Amino acid sequence: MSRGYGSGYDAGYGGGYGAPMMGYGGYPSYGNPYGGGYGAPGGYGASRGGRDGGPGVKFKNDTMGSKLRPVDPRKFQMKLAVKLTYHEHAAVTRRDQAEVDLWIAENNVTLDGQGIPRPVFEFNEASFAEPIENLLYAHYQRPTVIQSISWPVAMSGRDLIGIAQTGSGKTLGFILPGITHVKNQPPRTAGDGPIVLVVLPTRELAQQVEEVAKDYCKAMGLSLTCLFGGASKGPQLQDLRRGVDVVVATPGRLMDFLEENVTNLFRCSYLVLDEADRMLDMGFEPQIRKIVGQIRPDRQTLMFSATWPKEVRTLASDFLSDPVFLNVGSLDLAANHNIEQQVEVMDEYAKHPRLFQLLDQFMKQSQCKTLIFCETKRKADDLTRMMRQDGWPALCIHGDKQQTERDWVLSEFREGKTPILLATDVAARGLGQT
Ligand code: AMP
């Protein structure tokens, strides 16, 4: 489980982190809180030959004459106390490491890479600026597993591969170090593009990231904009012309703006590829390669994916350098481990009666929402029509629907006004707080 972690712990934790890119310095270093030289066996032992001596140590009598000097009991106690403190600290360090290992094992974390910094277990250990810390404490209690590891890794300037699901807290996992990164760069000047770029597959996901990130950007005085297709270019264009620090974008719309020279990626030094597997599934690889090709090679890159197939591994090896690899849960499963799954295999003719039987049960529970996935757009449309005729409060989204209709349907579902949503895999991920 913790392969590569034990050795990385000491090296990374005590060393403080240099940043791998030009103009990138300024991160608070993760110094060893126990102080330098702590744990060196010479520390305590060296004083044993001193004049006051310690338990069981005989005084030399060369300068003291033949009589042994009596031991001052207070000094003797002090020495004992020092010794105890030393051992208590040593025990704490060992326990910390053991606890970290246990935590990693308990949370089913796979962590790989050299010099991995110690996870953070409280918000105030992450070295974020005060406004960020305050917002975190106002909303949540503790970092999620992904955040515990991704924050110190990303804050150290390292590249990161995170195999993580939507809902794991990964958005704050990558955006808060990104915001900190911007604050450590020289300010943008006229004509400069964004410093942080988050590329992700769908408009829904882009808006969700914007929603999570906006308060933190605002608190730190940073501008943020969201670029996606299916909406008018005007407002997005205006934001880009004004200049923005953080851009969250789908690949197609970003490429449009880059080709039209509305913005550029010369200043971008923190890149996040979110839901990388989904972007590849949707055929965005050529655009992603073009976009990344325009970003300086000494950038910091974080890549998140729900699954870890060969295509994603290839992308990672092309775009990331010496990354820390982080996975929570099994690499063979794409499903969220917090969701109980019950699979029923049945004949085609039995599907609809069973569906309505289940819906009857669900609708009796207050505030219960149901998401029904259909394989094809046609099937989704047909089933929705049939259900509505039968009086079910159901709506449908898929790729052929207008963006405005998709937005409206999603908000109806989010707010619980229409508690049944039928969808093709356009909604497979990233509906967020529905
Ligand atoms: P994700 O899509 O993985 O970024 O997950 C986002 C959801 O997790 C949002 O609803 C956040 O408000 C929530 N979240 C993020 N960080 C935490 C945390 N440390 N504790 C509890 N919930 C969190």
Short mmCIF file of C-alpha atoms and ligand atoms in Angstrom, two decimals:
data_model
loop_
_atom_site.label_atom_id
_atom_site.label_comp_id
_atom_site.label_asym_id
_atom_site.label_seq_id
_atom_site.Cartn_x
_atom_site.Cartn_y
_atom_site.Cartn_z
CA MET A 1 0.00 0.00 0.00
CA SER A 2 2.55 2.50 1.06
CA ARG A 3 5.18 1.45 -1.41
CA GLY A 4 7.56 4.26 -2.08
CA TYR A 5 6.06 6.24 0.72
CA GLY A 6 8.30 5.42 3.62
CA SER A 7 11.46 6.47 1.90
CA GLY A 8 9.82 9.52 0.43
CA TYR A 9 8.50 10.71 3.72
CA ASP A 10 11.75 11.75 5.32
CA ALA A 11 13.38 13.10 2.26
CA GLY A 12 10.39 15.16 1.26
CA TYR A 13 9.24 16.30 4.62
CA GLY A 14 12.44 17.53 6.11
CA GLY A 15 13.91 19.01 2.99
CA GLY A 16 11.62 21.89 2.18
CA TYR A 17 10.55 22.13 -1.41
CA GLY A 18 12.21 23.88 -4.20
CA ALA A 19 9.93 24.64 -7.06
CA PRO A 20 10.76 23.14 -10.40
CA MET A 21 10.05 26.14 -12.53
CA MET A 22 11.42 29.55 -13.16
CA GLY A 23 9.83 32.35 -11.25
CA TYR A 24 8.00 29.86 -9.15
CA GLY A 25 9.64 30.22 -5.80
CA GLY A 26 8.05 31.49 -2.67
CA TYR A 27 6.12 28.51 -1.42
CA PRO A 28 6.40 28.06 2.27
CA SER A 29 8.81 25.26 2.88
CA TYR A 30 7.72 22.23 4.77
CA GLY A 31 10.49 22.32 7.29
CA ASN A 32 10.85 19.56 9.78
CA PRO A 33 8.91 20.71 12.83
CA TYR A 34 11.14 18.71 15.11
CA GLY A 35 14.10 20.80 14.16
CA GLY A 36 17.26 19.92 12.31
CA GLY A 37 19.43 17.17 13.61
CA TYR A 38 16.60 15.74 15.59
CA GLY A 39 16.99 12.04 16.00
CA ALA A 40 20.72 12.07 15.41
CA PRO A 41 22.07 9.72 18.04
CA GLY A 42 24.90 12.13 18.79
CA GLY A 43 22.47 14.75 20.03
CA TYR A 44 21.86 13.50 23.49
CA GLY A 45 24.78 11.14 23.78
CA ALA A 46 27.30 13.88 23.15
CA SER A 47 26.51 15.61 26.40
CA ARG A 48 27.01 12.50 28.42
CA GLY A 49 30.68 13.13 28.87
CA GLY A 50 30.00 16.63 30.19
CA ARG A 51 30.92 17.73 33.64
CA ASP A 52 27.51 17.28 35.19
CA GLY A 53 27.28 13.81 33.94
CA GLY A 54 24.16 11.77 33.88
CA PRO A 55 22.90 8.65 35.47
CA GLY A 56 25.59 6.09 35.66
CA VAL A 57 28.33 8.38 34.37
CA LYS A 58 31.47 8.79 36.47
CA PHE A 59 33.15 12.17 36.70
CA LYS A 60 36.67 12.54 35.66
CA ASN A 61 38.62 13.73 38.66
CA ASP A 62 41.58 15.30 36.86
CA THR A 63 40.57 18.89 37.63
CA MET A 64 38.49 18.13 40.66
CA GLY A 65 41.16 16.49 42.75
CA SER A 66 40.69 13.04 44.09
CA LYS A 67 37.27 13.80 45.59
CA LEU A 68 34.23 13.20 43.43
CA ARG A 69 31.96 16.19 43.19
CA PRO A 70 28.50 15.51 44.60
CA VAL A 71 25.73 15.38 42.02
CA ASP A 72 23.33 18.33 42.16
CA PRO A 73 19.91 16.59 42.28
CA ARG A 74 18.14 19.45 40.43
CA LYS A 75 20.58 19.28 37.54
CA PHE A 76 20.30 15.56 37.57
CA GLN A 77 16.52 15.83 37.25
CA MET A 78 16.86 18.30 34.43
CA LYS A 79 19.07 15.94 32.52
CA LEU A 80 16.55 13.19 33.00
CA ALA A 81 13.82 15.46 31.75
CA VAL A 82 15.84 16.25 28.64
CA LYS A 83 16.34 12.61 28.08
CA LEU A 84 12.65 11.87 28.48
CA THR A 85 11.68 14.65 26.12
CA TYR A 86 14.06 13.29 23.60
CA HIS A 87 12.53 9.86 23.79
CA GLU A 88 8.98 11.14 23.82
CA HIS A 89 9.65 13.11 20.66
CA ALA A 90 11.29 10.16 19.06
CA ALA A 91 8.23 8.08 19.89
CA VAL A 92 5.95 10.77 18.50
CA THR A 93 7.84 10.80 15.23
CA ARG A 94 7.67 7.05 14.96
CA ARG A 95 4.02 7.03 15.88
CA ASP A 96 3.29 9.75 13.35
CA GLN A 97 4.85 7.73 10.60
CA ALA A 98 3.05 4.60 11.74
CA GLU A 99 -0.19 6.55 11.91
CA VAL A 100 0.36 7.89 8.45
CA ASP A 101 0.99 4.38 7.17
CA LEU A 102 -2.12 3.14 8.92
CA TRP A 103 -4.19 5.99 7.54
CA ILE A 104 -2.93 5.19 4.07
CA ALA A 105 -3.78 1.52 4.47
CA GLU A 106 -7.19 2.20 6.04
CA ASN A 107 -8.15 4.56 3.26
CA ASN A 108 -7.08 2.11 0.60
CA VAL A 109 -4.63 4.63 -0.83
CA THR A 110 -2.01 3.70 -3.37
CA LEU A 111 0.78 6.24 -3.43
CA ASP A 112 3.83 6.05 -5.57
CA GLY A 113 6.76 8.31 -6.34
CA GLN A 114 9.93 9.66 -4.83
CA GLY A 115 10.03 12.18 -2.00
CA ILE A 116 6.29 12.29 -1.39
CA PRO A 117 5.49 14.90 1.27
CA ARG A 118 3.59 13.99 4.40
CA PRO A 119 -0.21 14.20 4.03
CA VAL A 120 -2.00 17.01 5.83
CA PHE A 121 -4.75 16.06 8.24
CA GLU A 122 -6.04 19.51 9.18
CA PHE A 123 -6.69 22.58 7.04
CA ASN A 124 -4.12 24.67 8.92
CA GLU A 125 -1.34 22.23 7.99
CA ALA A 126 -1.71 22.93 4.28
CA SER A 127 0.09 26.33 4.26
CA PHE A 128 -2.72 28.11 2.46
CA ALA A 129 -3.25 31.84 2.91
CA GLU A 130 -5.54 32.84 5.75
CA PRO A 131 -8.61 33.72 3.63
CA ILE A 132 -8.53 30.24 2.07
CA GLU A 133 -8.07 28.58 5.43
CA ASN A 134 -10.98 30.54 6.89
CA LEU A 135 -13.29 29.53 4.05
CA LEU A 136 -12.32 25.89 4.43
CA TYR A 137 -13.01 25.93 8.15
CA ALA A 138 -16.32 27.69 7.52
CA HIS A 139 -17.53 24.95 5.17
CA TYR A 140 -15.89 21.69 6.15
CA GLN A 141 -14.29 19.90 9.03
CA ARG A 142 -11.24 18.14 7.57
CA PRO A 143 -9.51 17.58 4.26
CA THR A 144 -10.77 14.63 2.23
CA VAL A 145 -8.30 11.82 1.51
CA ILE A 146 -7.53 13.23 -1.93
CA GLN A 147 -6.96 16.70 -0.47
CA SER A 148 -4.75 15.38 2.34
CA ILE A 149 -2.30 14.11 -0.22
CA SER A 150 -2.79 16.33 -3.25
CA TRP A 151 -2.36 19.60 -1.33
CA PRO A 152 1.15 19.02 -0.01
CA VAL A 153 2.21 17.36 -3.27
CA ALA A 154 0.88 20.19 -5.44
CA MET A 155 2.13 22.88 -3.03
CA SER A 156 5.60 21.38 -3.32
CA GLY A 157 5.55 22.03 -7.07
CA ARG A 158 5.35 18.35 -8.01
CA ASP A 159 3.27 16.88 -10.83
CA LEU A 160 0.43 14.64 -9.71
CA ILE A 161 -1.72 11.91 -11.18
CA GLY A 162 -4.91 11.46 -9.17
CA ILE A 163 -7.26 8.61 -9.84
CA ALA A 164 -10.27 10.15 -8.24
CA GLN A 165 -14.00 10.39 -8.62
CA THR A 166 -16.24 13.39 -8.76
CA GLY A 167 -17.37 13.97 -5.19
CA SER A 168 -13.99 13.07 -3.67
CA GLY A 169 -13.14 16.73 -3.13
CA LYS A 170 -10.63 16.74 -5.97
CA THR A 171 -11.69 20.16 -7.25
CA LEU A 172 -10.42 21.92 -4.13
CA GLY A 173 -7.58 19.38 -4.22
CA PHE A 174 -6.21 20.97 -7.37
CA ILE A 175 -7.61 24.50 -7.36
CA LEU A 176 -6.33 25.72 -3.96
CA PRO A 177 -2.66 24.95 -4.73
CA GLY A 178 -3.36 26.57 -8.13
CA ILE A 179 -4.58 29.75 -6.46
CA THR A 180 -1.53 29.73 -4.18
CA HIS A 181 0.63 29.24 -7.26
CA VAL A 182 -0.81 32.37 -8.91
CA LYS A 183 -0.11 34.43 -5.80
CA ASN A 184 3.54 33.39 -6.02
CA GLN A 185 3.97 34.50 -9.63
CA PRO A 186 4.76 37.97 -10.94
CA PRO A 187 1.46 39.74 -11.65
CA ARG A 188 0.01 39.46 -15.14
CA THR A 189 0.46 42.40 -17.47
CA ALA A 190 -1.66 43.48 -20.44
CA GLY A 191 -1.94 40.75 -23.05
CA ASP A 192 -1.00 37.97 -20.66
CA GLY A 193 -3.17 34.84 -20.70
CA PRO A 194 -4.15 32.83 -17.60
CA ILE A 195 -1.61 31.44 -15.12
CA VAL A 196 -3.79 28.50 -14.08
CA LEU A 197 -5.62 26.46 -16.71
CA VAL A 198 -8.08 23.67 -15.94
CA VAL A 199 -9.17 21.64 -18.98
CA LEU A 200 -12.15 19.32 -18.61
CA PRO A 201 -14.65 17.56 -20.87
CA THR A 202 -18.10 19.12 -20.40
CA ARG A 203 -19.82 22.37 -19.75
CA GLU A 204 -21.57 20.90 -16.71
CA LEU A 205 -18.29 19.95 -15.15
CA ALA A 206 -16.72 23.30 -16.01
CA GLN A 207 -19.55 25.15 -14.27
CA GLN A 208 -19.29 22.86 -11.29
CA VAL A 209 -15.56 23.57 -10.91
CA GLU A 210 -16.28 27.28 -11.27
CA GLU A 211 -18.91 27.03 -8.56
CA VAL A 212 -16.50 25.33 -6.15
CA ALA A 213 -13.55 27.61 -6.99
CA LYS A 214 -15.12 31.04 -7.24
CA ASP A 215 -15.30 31.98 -3.54
CA TYR A 216 -11.67 31.01 -2.97
CA CYS A 217 -10.51 32.99 -6.02
CA LYS A 218 -12.54 35.99 -4.88
CA ALA A 219 -11.14 35.79 -1.36
CA MET A 220 -7.63 35.90 -2.81
CA GLY A 221 -8.40 38.70 -5.26
CA LEU A 222 -8.04 36.51 -8.35
CA SER A 223 -10.19 36.53 -11.47
CA LEU A 224 -11.72 33.33 -12.80
CA THR A 225 -13.61 32.54 -15.95
CA CYS A 226 -15.24 29.52 -17.48
CA LEU A 227 -15.05 28.78 -21.24
CA PHE A 228 -17.35 26.22 -22.85
CA GLY A 229 -19.19 25.60 -26.08
CA GLY A 230 -22.93 25.81 -26.62
CA ALA A 231 -23.08 29.31 -25.14
CA SER A 232 -22.50 32.69 -26.66
CA LYS A 233 -18.85 33.67 -26.98
CA GLY A 234 -19.41 37.32 -26.05
CA PRO A 235 -19.13 37.30 -22.24
CA GLN A 236 -16.29 34.75 -22.29
CA LEU A 237 -14.44 36.88 -24.83
CA GLN A 238 -14.85 39.98 -22.71
CA ASP A 239 -13.43 38.19 -19.66
CA LEU A 240 -10.42 37.00 -21.64
CA ARG A 241 -9.79 40.48 -23.09
CA ARG A 242 -9.87 41.94 -19.58
CA GLY A 243 -7.38 39.28 -18.51
CA VAL A 244 -7.96 36.40 -16.09
CA ASP A 245 -5.79 34.50 -13.63
CA VAL A 246 -7.65 31.20 -13.67
CA VAL A 247 -9.39 29.68 -16.70
CA VAL A 248 -11.60 26.59 -16.53
CA ALA A 249 -12.31 25.40 -20.06
CA THR A 250 -13.57 22.67 -22.34
CA PRO A 251 -11.03 21.89 -25.09
CA GLY A 252 -13.09 22.92 -28.14
CA ARG A 253 -14.00 26.43 -26.99
CA LEU A 254 -10.50 27.08 -25.62
CA MET A 255 -8.98 26.07 -28.97
CA ASP A 256 -11.35 28.50 -30.74
CA PHE A 257 -10.14 31.38 -28.57
CA LEU A 258 -6.49 30.39 -28.96
CA GLU A 259 -6.81 30.18 -32.75
CA GLU A 260 -8.51 33.58 -32.82
CA ASN A 261 -5.65 34.99 -30.69
CA VAL A 262 -8.11 36.16 -28.07
CA THR A 263 -5.89 34.64 -25.41
CA ASN A 264 -2.60 32.76 -25.14
CA LEU A 265 -0.94 30.30 -22.81
CA PHE A 266 2.53 31.88 -22.50
CA ARG A 267 1.98 32.69 -18.84
CA CYS A 268 0.34 29.39 -17.98
CA SER A 269 2.49 27.47 -15.50
CA TYR A 270 -0.12 25.38 -13.65
CA LEU A 271 -2.14 22.99 -15.78
CA VAL A 272 -4.90 20.65 -14.64
CA LEU A 273 -6.36 17.97 -16.90
CA ASP A 274 -9.55 16.90 -15.16
CA GLU A 275 -11.53 13.77 -16.10
CA ALA A 276 -8.80 12.85 -18.57
CA ASP A 277 -10.36 9.47 -19.40
CA ARG A 278 -13.64 11.10 -20.28
CA MET A 279 -11.92 13.68 -22.50
CA LEU A 280 -10.24 10.85 -24.40
CA ASP A 281 -13.56 8.96 -24.68
CA MET A 282 -15.10 12.08 -26.17
CA GLY A 283 -12.36 12.32 -28.80
CA PHE A 284 -10.64 15.44 -27.43
CA GLU A 285 -7.10 14.06 -27.64
CA PRO A 286 -6.01 16.15 -30.68
CA GLN A 287 -7.24 19.36 -29.03
CA ILE A 288 -5.62 18.46 -25.71
CA ARG A 289 -2.30 17.82 -27.42
CA LYS A 290 -2.51 21.15 -29.24
CA ILE A 291 -3.36 23.00 -26.04
CA VAL A 292 -0.62 21.38 -23.96
CA GLY A 293 1.82 21.99 -26.85
CA GLN A 294 1.35 25.72 -26.28
CA ILE A 295 2.22 25.60 -22.58
CA ARG A 296 5.76 25.94 -21.29
CA PRO A 297 7.34 22.56 -20.63
CA ASP A 298 8.49 23.49 -17.12
CA ARG A 299 4.88 23.95 -16.02
CA GLN A 300 3.38 22.02 -13.13
CA THR A 301 0.81 19.50 -14.34
CA LEU A 302 -1.91 17.70 -12.42
CA MET A 303 -4.00 15.06 -14.11
CA PHE A 304 -7.17 13.52 -12.70
CA SER A 305 -9.02 10.58 -14.12
CA ALA A 306 -11.71 8.26 -12.79
CA THR A 307 -10.10 5.26 -14.48
CA TRP A 308 -6.55 4.35 -15.42
CA PRO A 309 -6.59 2.65 -18.83
CA LYS A 310 -3.63 2.49 -21.23
CA GLU A 311 -4.66 5.62 -23.18
CA VAL A 312 -4.68 7.71 -20.01
CA ARG A 313 -1.32 6.28 -18.96
CA THR A 314 0.14 7.30 -22.32
CA LEU A 315 -1.19 10.81 -21.91
CA ALA A 316 0.29 10.97 -18.42
CA SER A 317 3.71 9.84 -19.55
CA ASP A 318 3.67 12.41 -22.38
CA PHE A 319 2.56 15.37 -20.28
CA LEU A 320 3.77 14.86 -16.72
CA SER A 321 7.27 14.70 -15.36
CA ASP A 322 8.23 12.63 -12.34
CA PRO A 323 4.65 12.65 -11.05
CA VAL A 324 3.39 11.43 -7.71
CA PHE A 325 0.74 8.79 -8.36
CA LEU A 326 -2.26 8.76 -6.06
CA ASN A 327 -5.21 6.41 -6.13
CA VAL A 328 -7.93 5.88 -3.59
CA GLY A 329 -9.62 2.50 -3.88
CA SER A 330 -9.21 -0.19 -6.46
CA LEU A 331 -7.69 0.62 -9.82
CA ASP A 332 -9.92 -1.98 -11.45
CA LEU A 333 -13.16 -0.29 -10.51
CA ALA A 334 -14.47 2.89 -12.03
CA ALA A 335 -17.31 3.20 -9.54
CA ASN A 336 -17.44 5.41 -6.48
CA HIS A 337 -16.83 3.20 -3.46
CA ASN A 338 -19.24 5.19 -1.32
CA ILE A 339 -22.17 4.17 -3.45
CA GLU A 340 -23.82 0.85 -2.83
CA GLN A 341 -24.51 -0.94 -6.08
CA GLN A 342 -27.14 -3.58 -6.64
CA VAL A 343 -27.09 -5.26 -10.00
CA GLU A 344 -30.15 -7.09 -11.28
CA VAL A 345 -29.87 -8.97 -14.54
CA MET A 346 -33.22 -9.49 -16.27
CA ASP A 347 -34.95 -10.10 -19.56
CA GLU A 348 -35.85 -7.16 -21.75
CA TYR A 349 -39.62 -7.52 -21.15
CA ALA A 350 -39.16 -7.50 -17.35
CA LYS A 351 -37.21 -4.21 -17.26
CA HIS A 352 -40.02 -1.69 -17.35
CA PRO A 353 -42.28 -3.33 -14.74
CA ARG A 354 -39.29 -3.64 -12.41
CA LEU A 355 -38.30 -0.02 -13.03
CA PHE A 356 -41.77 1.24 -12.14
CA GLN A 357 -41.90 -0.99 -9.09
CA LEU A 358 -38.62 0.55 -7.87
CA LEU A 359 -39.77 4.08 -8.71
CA ASP A 360 -42.93 3.48 -6.69
CA GLN A 361 -40.70 2.66 -3.71
CA PHE A 362 -38.37 5.61 -4.26
CA MET A 363 -41.15 8.13 -4.66
CA LYS A 364 -42.49 7.23 -1.23
CA GLN A 365 -39.24 8.53 0.29
CA SER A 366 -39.19 12.29 0.60
CA GLN A 367 -36.53 14.16 -1.40
CA CYS A 368 -35.49 11.04 -3.26
CA LYS A 369 -34.11 11.72 -6.73
CA THR A 370 -33.68 9.08 -9.41
CA LEU A 371 -31.31 9.18 -12.34
CA ILE A 372 -32.01 6.67 -15.12
CA PHE A 373 -29.33 6.07 -17.73
CA CYS A 374 -30.32 4.92 -21.20
CA GLU A 375 -27.94 3.60 -23.79
CA THR A 376 -29.25 5.70 -26.69
CA LYS A 377 -30.75 9.16 -27.07
CA ARG A 378 -33.81 7.64 -28.75
CA LYS A 379 -34.40 5.22 -25.91
CA ALA A 380 -34.11 8.10 -23.41
CA ASP A 381 -36.65 10.16 -25.36
CA ASP A 382 -39.10 7.25 -25.79
CA LEU A 383 -38.98 6.21 -22.16
CA THR A 384 -39.39 9.79 -20.94
CA ARG A 385 -42.41 10.29 -23.15
CA MET A 386 -43.96 7.03 -21.95
CA MET A 387 -43.30 7.87 -18.30
CA ARG A 388 -44.71 11.37 -18.58
CA GLN A 389 -47.86 9.98 -20.21
CA ASP A 390 -48.17 7.71 -17.17
CA GLY A 391 -47.82 10.73 -14.90
CA TRP A 392 -44.23 10.29 -13.68
CA PRO A 393 -42.40 13.60 -12.97
CA ALA A 394 -39.59 12.84 -15.43
CA LEU A 395 -37.38 14.92 -17.74
CA CYS A 396 -34.60 13.97 -20.10
CA ILE A 397 -31.18 15.26 -21.20
CA HIS A 398 -28.85 14.04 -23.91
CA GLY A 399 -26.40 15.43 -26.43
CA ASP A 400 -29.06 16.40 -29.02
CA LYS A 401 -30.85 18.74 -26.63
CA GLN A 402 -30.15 22.45 -26.76
CA GLN A 403 -27.77 23.68 -24.07
CA THR A 404 -30.46 25.96 -22.62
CA GLU A 405 -32.81 23.01 -22.29
CA ARG A 406 -30.08 20.89 -20.69
CA ASP A 407 -29.40 23.64 -18.15
CA TRP A 408 -33.08 24.04 -17.37
CA VAL A 409 -33.64 20.29 -16.98
CA LEU A 410 -30.61 19.97 -14.71
CA SER A 411 -31.74 22.82 -12.49
CA GLU A 412 -35.23 21.29 -12.24
CA PHE A 413 -33.61 18.03 -11.12
CA ARG A 414 -31.15 19.72 -8.75
CA GLU A 415 -33.90 21.66 -7.05
CA GLY A 416 -36.04 18.51 -6.82
CA LYS A 417 -38.90 20.01 -8.83
CA THR A 418 -38.64 17.07 -11.23
CA PRO A 419 -37.19 14.21 -9.23
CA ILE A 420 -36.66 11.74 -12.10
CA LEU A 421 -34.01 12.42 -14.72
CA LEU A 422 -33.40 10.24 -17.75
CA ALA A 423 -30.09 10.68 -19.50
CA THR A 424 -27.54 9.22 -21.83
CA ASP A 425 -23.94 9.27 -20.58
CA VAL A 426 -23.84 13.05 -21.10
CA ALA A 427 -24.75 13.06 -17.39
CA ALA A 428 -22.61 10.08 -16.42
CA ARG A 429 -20.32 12.25 -14.35
CA GLY A 430 -20.20 15.67 -12.93
CA LEU A 431 -23.77 16.39 -11.97
CA GLY A 432 -22.25 17.23 -8.62
CA GLN A 433 -24.49 18.34 -5.84
CA THR A 434 -27.68 16.97 -7.40
P1 AMP B 1 -15.47 17.16 -6.26
O1 AMP B 1 -16.43 17.19 -7.41
O2 AMP B 1 -14.75 15.85 -6.18
O3 AMP B 1 -14.58 18.32 -6.22
O4 AMP B 1 -16.37 17.20 -4.93
C1 AMP B 1 -17.02 18.36 -4.68
C2 AMP B 1 -17.92 18.24 -3.45
O5 AMP B 1 -17.21 17.88 -2.28
C3 AMP B 1 -18.50 19.60 -3.22
O6 AMP B 1 -19.83 19.44 -2.85
C4 AMP B 1 -17.67 20.15 -2.09
O7 AMP B 1 -18.40 21.10 -1.37
C5 AMP B 1 -17.37 18.90 -1.28
N1 AMP B 1 -16.10 18.99 -0.51
C6 AMP B 1 -14.92 19.43 -0.92
N2 AMP B 1 -13.99 19.37 0.06
C7 AMP B 1 -14.61 18.85 1.13
C8 AMP B 1 -14.19 18.52 2.49
N3 AMP B 1 -12.94 18.71 2.89
N4 AMP B 1 -15.10 18.02 3.32
C9 AMP B 1 -16.38 17.81 2.92
N5 AMP B 1 -16.83 18.09 1.67
C10 AMP B 1 -15.97 18.59 0.78
#
